Short mmCIF file of C-alpha atoms and ligand atoms in Angstrom, two decimals:
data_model
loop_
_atom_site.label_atom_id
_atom_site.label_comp_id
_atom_site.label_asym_id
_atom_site.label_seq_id
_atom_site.Cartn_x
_atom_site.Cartn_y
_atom_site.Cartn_z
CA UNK A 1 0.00 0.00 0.00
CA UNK A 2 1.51 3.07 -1.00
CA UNK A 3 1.46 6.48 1.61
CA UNK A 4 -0.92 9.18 0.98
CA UNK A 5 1.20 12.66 0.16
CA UNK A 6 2.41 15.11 3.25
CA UNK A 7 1.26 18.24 2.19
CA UNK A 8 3.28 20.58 4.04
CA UNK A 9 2.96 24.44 3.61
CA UNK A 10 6.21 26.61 4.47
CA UNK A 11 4.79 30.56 5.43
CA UNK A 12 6.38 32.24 2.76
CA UNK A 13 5.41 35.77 2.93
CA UNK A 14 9.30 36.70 4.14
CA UNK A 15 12.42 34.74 5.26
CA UNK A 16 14.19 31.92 4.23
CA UNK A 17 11.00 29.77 3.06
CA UNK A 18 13.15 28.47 0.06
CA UNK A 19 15.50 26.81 2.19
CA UNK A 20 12.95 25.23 4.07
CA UNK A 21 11.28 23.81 0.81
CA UNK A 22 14.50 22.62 -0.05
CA UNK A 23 14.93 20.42 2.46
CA UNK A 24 11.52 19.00 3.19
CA UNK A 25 12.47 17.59 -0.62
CA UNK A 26 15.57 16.44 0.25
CA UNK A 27 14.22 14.85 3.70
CA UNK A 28 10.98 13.24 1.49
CA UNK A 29 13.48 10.95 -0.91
CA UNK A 30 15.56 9.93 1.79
CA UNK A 31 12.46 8.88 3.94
CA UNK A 32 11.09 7.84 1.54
CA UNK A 33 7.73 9.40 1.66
CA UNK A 34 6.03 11.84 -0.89
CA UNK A 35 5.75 15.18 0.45
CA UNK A 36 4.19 18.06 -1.19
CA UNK A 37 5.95 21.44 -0.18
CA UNK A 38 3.57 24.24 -0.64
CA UNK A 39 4.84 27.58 -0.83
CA UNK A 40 1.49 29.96 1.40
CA UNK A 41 1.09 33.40 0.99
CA UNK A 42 -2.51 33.03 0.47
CA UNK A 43 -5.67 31.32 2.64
CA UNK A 44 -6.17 28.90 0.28
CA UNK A 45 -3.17 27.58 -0.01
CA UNK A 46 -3.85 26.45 3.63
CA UNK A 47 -6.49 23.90 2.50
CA UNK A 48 -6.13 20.40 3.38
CA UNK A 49 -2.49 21.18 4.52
CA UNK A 50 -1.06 18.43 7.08
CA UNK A 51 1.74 20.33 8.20
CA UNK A 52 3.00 23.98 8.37
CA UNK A 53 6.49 25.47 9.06
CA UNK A 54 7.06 28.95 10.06
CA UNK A 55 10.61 29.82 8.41
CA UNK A 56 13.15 32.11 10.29
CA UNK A 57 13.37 35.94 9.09
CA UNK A 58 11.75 38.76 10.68
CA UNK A 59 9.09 37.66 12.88
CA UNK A 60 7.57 41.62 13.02
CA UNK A 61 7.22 41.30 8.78
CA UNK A 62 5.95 37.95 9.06
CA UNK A 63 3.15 38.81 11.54
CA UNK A 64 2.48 42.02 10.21
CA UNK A 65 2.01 40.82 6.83
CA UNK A 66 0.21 37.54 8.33
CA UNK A 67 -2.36 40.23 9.75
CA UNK A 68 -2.52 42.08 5.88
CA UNK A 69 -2.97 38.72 3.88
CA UNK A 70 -5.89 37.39 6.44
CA UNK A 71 -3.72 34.17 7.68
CA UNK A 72 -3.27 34.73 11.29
CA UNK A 73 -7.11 33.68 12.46
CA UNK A 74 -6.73 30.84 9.93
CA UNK A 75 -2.48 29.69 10.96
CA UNK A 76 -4.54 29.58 15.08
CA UNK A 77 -7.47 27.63 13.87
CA UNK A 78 -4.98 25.20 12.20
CA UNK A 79 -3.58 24.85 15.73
CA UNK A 80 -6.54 24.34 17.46
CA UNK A 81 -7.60 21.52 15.01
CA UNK A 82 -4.27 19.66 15.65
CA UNK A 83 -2.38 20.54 12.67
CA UNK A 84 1.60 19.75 13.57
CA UNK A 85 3.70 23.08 13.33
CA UNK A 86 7.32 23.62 13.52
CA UNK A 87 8.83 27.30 13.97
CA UNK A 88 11.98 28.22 13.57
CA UNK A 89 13.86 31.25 14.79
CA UNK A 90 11.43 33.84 14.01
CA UNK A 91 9.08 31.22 13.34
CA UNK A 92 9.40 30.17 16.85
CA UNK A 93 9.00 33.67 17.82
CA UNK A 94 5.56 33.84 16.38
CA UNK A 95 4.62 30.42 18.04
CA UNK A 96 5.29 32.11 21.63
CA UNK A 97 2.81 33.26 23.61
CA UNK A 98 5.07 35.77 24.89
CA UNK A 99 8.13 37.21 24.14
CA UNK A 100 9.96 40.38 25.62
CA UNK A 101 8.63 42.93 23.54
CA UNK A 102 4.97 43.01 24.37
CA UNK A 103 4.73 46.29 24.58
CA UNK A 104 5.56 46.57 20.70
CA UNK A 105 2.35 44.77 19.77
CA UNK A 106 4.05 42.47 17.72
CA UNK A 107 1.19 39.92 15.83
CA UNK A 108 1.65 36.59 16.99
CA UNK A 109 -0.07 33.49 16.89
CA UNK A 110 0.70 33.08 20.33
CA UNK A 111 -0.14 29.18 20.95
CA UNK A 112 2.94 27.43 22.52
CA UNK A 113 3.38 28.05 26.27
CA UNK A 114 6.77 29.48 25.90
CA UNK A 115 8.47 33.08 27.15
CA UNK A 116 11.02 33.94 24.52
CA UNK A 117 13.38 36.42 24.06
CA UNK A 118 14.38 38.21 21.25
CA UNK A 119 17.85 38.35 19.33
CA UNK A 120 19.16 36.65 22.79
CA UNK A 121 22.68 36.37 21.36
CA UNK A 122 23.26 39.56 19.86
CA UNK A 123 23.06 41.20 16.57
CA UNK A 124 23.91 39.75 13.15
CA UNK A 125 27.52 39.87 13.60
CA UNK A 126 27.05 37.92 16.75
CA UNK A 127 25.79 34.94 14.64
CA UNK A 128 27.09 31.54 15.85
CA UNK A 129 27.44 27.84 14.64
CA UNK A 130 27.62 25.27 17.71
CA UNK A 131 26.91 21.50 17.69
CA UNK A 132 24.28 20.58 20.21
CA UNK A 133 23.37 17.84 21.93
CA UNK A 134 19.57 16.63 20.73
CA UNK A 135 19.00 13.14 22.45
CA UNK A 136 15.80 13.57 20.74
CA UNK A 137 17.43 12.83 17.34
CA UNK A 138 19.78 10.70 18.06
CA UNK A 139 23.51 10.20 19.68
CA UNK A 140 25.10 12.22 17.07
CA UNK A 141 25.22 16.31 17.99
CA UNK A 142 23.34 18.21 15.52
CA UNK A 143 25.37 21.31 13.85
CA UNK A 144 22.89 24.55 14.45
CA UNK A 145 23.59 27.65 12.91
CA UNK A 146 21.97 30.49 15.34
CA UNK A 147 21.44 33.91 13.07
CA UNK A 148 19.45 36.70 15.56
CA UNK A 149 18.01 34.00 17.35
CA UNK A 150 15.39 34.45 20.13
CA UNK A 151 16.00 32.12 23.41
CA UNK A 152 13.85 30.29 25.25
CA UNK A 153 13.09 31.89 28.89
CA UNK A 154 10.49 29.67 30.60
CA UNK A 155 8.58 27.15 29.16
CA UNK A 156 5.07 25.45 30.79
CA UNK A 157 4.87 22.21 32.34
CA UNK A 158 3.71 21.11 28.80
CA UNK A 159 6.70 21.37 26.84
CA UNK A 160 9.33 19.69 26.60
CA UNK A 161 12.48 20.69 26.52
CA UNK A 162 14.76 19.05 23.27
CA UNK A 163 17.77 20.86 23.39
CA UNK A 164 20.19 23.40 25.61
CA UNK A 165 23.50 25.50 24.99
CA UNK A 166 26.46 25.21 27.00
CA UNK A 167 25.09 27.93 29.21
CA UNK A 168 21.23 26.30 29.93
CA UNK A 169 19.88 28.51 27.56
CA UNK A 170 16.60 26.99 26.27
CA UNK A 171 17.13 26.40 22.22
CA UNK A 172 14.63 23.79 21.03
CA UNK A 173 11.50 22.84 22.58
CA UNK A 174 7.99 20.15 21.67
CA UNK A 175 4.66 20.78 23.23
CA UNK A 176 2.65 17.71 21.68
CA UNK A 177 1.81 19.05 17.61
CA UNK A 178 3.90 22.06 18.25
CA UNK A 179 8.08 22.17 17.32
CA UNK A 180 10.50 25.10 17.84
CA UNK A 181 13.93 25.65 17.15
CA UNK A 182 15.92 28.84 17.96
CA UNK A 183 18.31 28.34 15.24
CA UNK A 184 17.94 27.04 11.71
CA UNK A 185 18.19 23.25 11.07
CA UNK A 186 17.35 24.53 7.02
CA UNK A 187 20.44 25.45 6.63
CA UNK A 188 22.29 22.19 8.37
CA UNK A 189 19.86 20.10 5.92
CA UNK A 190 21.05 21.75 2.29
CA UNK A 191 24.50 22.70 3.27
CA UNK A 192 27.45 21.03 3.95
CA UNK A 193 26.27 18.96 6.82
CA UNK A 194 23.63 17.59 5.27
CA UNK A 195 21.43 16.63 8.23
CA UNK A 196 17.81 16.94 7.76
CA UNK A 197 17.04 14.73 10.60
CA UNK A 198 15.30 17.92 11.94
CA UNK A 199 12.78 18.00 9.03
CA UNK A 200 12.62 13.87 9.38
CA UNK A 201 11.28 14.57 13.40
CA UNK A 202 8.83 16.71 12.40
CA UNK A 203 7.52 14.99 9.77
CA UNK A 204 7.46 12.06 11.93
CA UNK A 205 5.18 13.84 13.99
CA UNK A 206 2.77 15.29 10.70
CA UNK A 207 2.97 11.60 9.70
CA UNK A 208 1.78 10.41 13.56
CA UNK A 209 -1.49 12.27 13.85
CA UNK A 210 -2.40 11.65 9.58
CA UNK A 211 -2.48 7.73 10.88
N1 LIG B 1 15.76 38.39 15.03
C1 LIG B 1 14.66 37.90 14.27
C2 LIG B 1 13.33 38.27 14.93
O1 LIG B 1 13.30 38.74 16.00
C3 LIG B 1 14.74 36.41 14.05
C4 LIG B 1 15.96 36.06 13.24
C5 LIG B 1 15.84 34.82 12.41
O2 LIG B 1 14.76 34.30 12.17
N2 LIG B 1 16.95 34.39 11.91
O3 LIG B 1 12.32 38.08 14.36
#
């Protein structure tokens, strides 16, 4: 019997959304399973989607321009009716249902019981690589590239807590449908590393509730 296709939408209103798409392909042939990756800027590309990433890049844009385009009620409902999603960076900002600049008003869809804060480790030129223990995925550290990242402050007795730096910073977290990552595990899948075991856990988790 042959799988049904993933269909998994990447947010791509801003950010690196191509990267993402690029690896969910790469991840799909080497699990195995088809996988449609569906660029959504627009509500209807939301329809009948079984998973949805929210790529790193600015998470003010993003929201703002998730408000403009009529998304953010339907990204929330999406949640509520148990639709897997994975943030990262920015992405994970807009999963948080607080981060450290309230007051700003920032749009977000403000569904995973997580404080974060933003660009934790500095500006741009502060960007890091580090390889990071993720039991979660296996023995082997996973190399994650951290560009403006937000870290994790305090996290609910829900979520779990996948990964930490050096320092206990809070980098990668799981409450039930819900996956975050601080740093980008795009870019460790379709460069040089090529590790996409990120993309192969959460697709492991689209594929667990579409069974
Ligand atoms: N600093 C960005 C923000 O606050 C996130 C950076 C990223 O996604 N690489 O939205």
């Amino acid at each position: 019997m042959s799988n049904p296709t993933l269909r998994i939408g990447v947010l791509a209103l801003q950010g690196d959304f191509e990267a993402h798409l690029k690896a969910l392909n790469m991840a799909a042939s080497q699990l195995g399973v088809e996988i449609e990756g569906i660029p959504v800027r627009l509500p209807r590309h939301l329809d009948e989607i079984d998973g949805i990433i929210l790529p790193g890049g600015e998470s003010t844009t993003i929201g703002k321009l998730m408000v403009e385009y009529g998304l953010d009620e339907i990204l929330r409902r999406k949640i509520q009716t148990g639709v897997p999603f994975w943030g990262t960076c920015a992405g994970l900002i807009l999963l948080a249902k607080e981060t450290d600049n309230a007051l700003a008003g920032q749009p977000l869809l403000a569904s995973m019981d997580i404080r974060v804060r933003r660009n934790a480790f500095g500006s741009q030129r502060e960007s890091f690589e580090t390889n990071l223990s993720v039991p979660a995925l296996g023995e082997a550290p996973f190399h994650a590239f951290f560009i403006r990242g937000p870290s994790i402050e305090s996290v609910g007795p829900e979520v779990e807590v996948l990964a930490t730096l050096d320092d206990g910073s809070i980098v990668a977290v799981r409450q039930g449908i819900l996956l975050g990552t601080a740093f980008h595990p795009e870019v460790a899948a379709i460069t040089g590393q090529q590790d996409p075991r990120f993309h192969h856990y959460f697709l492991r988790i689209v594929q667990s509730v579409n069974t």
